[in-house]
Amino acid sequence: LATLREEGYTEMGAPMISYAEKKHREGKAEGKAEGKAEGLAEALVRLLERRFLLEPVELARVREVTDTVKLQAALDEIIEPGATRDSVLEKLA
């Protein structure tokens, strides 16, 4: 884009730069959301491993969840005194 500006593409430059900036911001936001979901999933996996005996396939399923609302609900559930393996995993469904 800097090359476009240097070469004098002012009319096309502004819309092209705006489009590029928009796409960059969208990509950055998407990356942050994915990172947040991965972090929540890993925290949940750690707690599940410490509290319950889960099969590797179940842990893999938890790691695949990308919905942060579901992951947060499962994290809230696992700290409840009466939480069970099934009650935590149900929050991810």
GROMACS .gro file of C-alpha atoms in nm:
model
   93
    1LEU     CA    1   0.000   0.000   0.000
    2ALA     CA    2   0.289   0.234   0.067
    3THR     CA    3   0.401   0.172  -0.290
    4LEU     CA    4   0.060   0.281  -0.418
    5ARG     CA    5   0.088   0.605  -0.226
    6GLU     CA    6   0.441   0.666  -0.349
    7GLU     CA    7   0.332   0.611  -0.707
    8GLY     CA    8   0.060   0.874  -0.676
    9TYR     CA    9  -0.249   0.652  -0.662
   10THR     CA   10  -0.446   0.891  -0.449
   11GLU     CA   11  -0.795   0.834  -0.590
   12MET     CA   12  -0.778   0.457  -0.572
   13GLY     CA   13  -0.542   0.465  -0.275
   14ALA     CA   14  -0.787   0.585  -0.012
   15PRO     CA   15  -1.052   0.320  -0.077
   16MET     CA   16  -0.788   0.051  -0.113
   17ILE     CA   17  -0.618   0.153   0.210
   18SER     CA   18  -0.949   0.166   0.393
   19TYR     CA   19  -1.035  -0.182   0.267
   20ALA     CA   20  -0.694  -0.317   0.368
   21GLU     CA   21  -0.719  -0.157   0.712
   22LYS     CA   22  -1.066  -0.301   0.760
   23LYS     CA   23  -0.951  -0.651   0.666
   24HIS     CA   24  -0.649  -0.617   0.894
   25ARG     CA   25  -0.869  -0.517   1.188
   26GLU     CA   26  -1.112  -0.801   1.118
   27GLY     CA   27  -0.829  -1.052   1.106
   28LYS     CA   28  -0.680  -0.918   1.427
   29ALA     CA   29  -1.015  -0.937   1.609
   30GLU     CA   30  -1.073  -1.290   1.481
   31GLY     CA   31  -0.729  -1.394   1.602
   32LYS     CA   32  -0.794  -1.249   1.947
   33ALA     CA   33  -1.126  -1.433   1.974
   34GLU     CA   34  -0.964  -1.761   1.872
   35GLY     CA   35  -0.686  -1.708   2.123
   36LYS     CA   36  -0.934  -1.635   2.400
   37ALA     CA   37  -1.132  -1.951   2.322
   38GLU     CA   38  -0.814  -2.161   2.317
   39GLY     CA   39  -0.709  -2.021   2.654
   40LEU     CA   40  -1.048  -2.092   2.811
   41ALA     CA   41  -1.050  -2.444   2.666
   42GLU     CA   42  -0.703  -2.519   2.802
   43ALA     CA   43  -0.802  -2.390   3.148
   44LEU     CA   44  -1.110  -2.610   3.140
   45VAL     CA   45  -0.908  -2.913   3.027
   46ARG     CA   46  -0.665  -2.860   3.315
   47LEU     CA   47  -0.948  -2.845   3.569
   48LEU     CA   48  -1.123  -3.146   3.416
   49GLU     CA   49  -0.801  -3.349   3.430
   50ARG     CA   50  -0.752  -3.262   3.797
   51ARG     CA   51  -1.109  -3.323   3.907
   52PHE     CA   52  -1.246  -3.600   3.685
   53LEU     CA   53  -1.115  -3.891   3.483
   54LEU     CA   54  -1.183  -3.807   3.121
   55GLU     CA   55  -1.100  -4.004   2.812
   56PRO     CA   56  -0.853  -3.846   2.569
   57VAL     CA   57  -1.133  -3.817   2.312
   58GLU     CA   58  -1.341  -3.614   2.559
   59LEU     CA   59  -1.050  -3.381   2.631
   60ALA     CA   60  -0.996  -3.337   2.257
   61ARG     CA   61  -1.363  -3.248   2.219
   62VAL     CA   62  -1.327  -2.978   2.486
   63ARG     CA   63  -1.024  -2.835   2.305
   64GLU     CA   64  -1.229  -2.808   1.984
   65VAL     CA   65  -1.495  -2.584   2.141
   66THR     CA   66  -1.465  -2.226   2.014
   67ASP     CA   67  -1.776  -2.075   2.173
   68THR     CA   68  -1.645  -1.863   2.461
   69VAL     CA   69  -1.990  -1.841   2.623
   70LYS     CA   70  -2.011  -2.221   2.647
   71LEU     CA   71  -1.654  -2.247   2.773
   72GLN     CA   72  -1.718  -1.986   3.042
   73ALA     CA   73  -2.037  -2.165   3.146
   74ALA     CA   74  -1.844  -2.492   3.179
   75LEU     CA   75  -1.574  -2.317   3.384
   76ASP     CA   76  -1.843  -2.171   3.611
   77GLU     CA   77  -1.998  -2.516   3.646
   78ILE     CA   78  -1.676  -2.699   3.733
   79ILE     CA   79  -1.614  -2.481   4.040
   80GLU     CA   80  -1.957  -2.560   4.182
   81PRO     CA   81  -1.932  -2.803   4.478
   82GLY     CA   82  -2.185  -3.046   4.331
   83ALA     CA   83  -2.049  -3.038   3.976
   84THR     CA   84  -2.018  -3.366   3.796
   85ARG     CA   85  -1.827  -3.464   3.486
   86ASP     CA   86  -2.154  -3.478   3.293
   87SER     CA   87  -2.285  -3.145   3.424
   88VAL     CA   88  -1.967  -2.972   3.307
   89LEU     CA   89  -1.964  -3.139   2.965
   90GLU     CA   90  -2.334  -3.058   2.915
   91LYS     CA   91  -2.245  -2.687   2.920
   92LEU     CA   92  -2.039  -2.742   2.605
   93ALA     CA   93  -2.321  -2.904   2.407
   0.00000   0.00000   0.00000
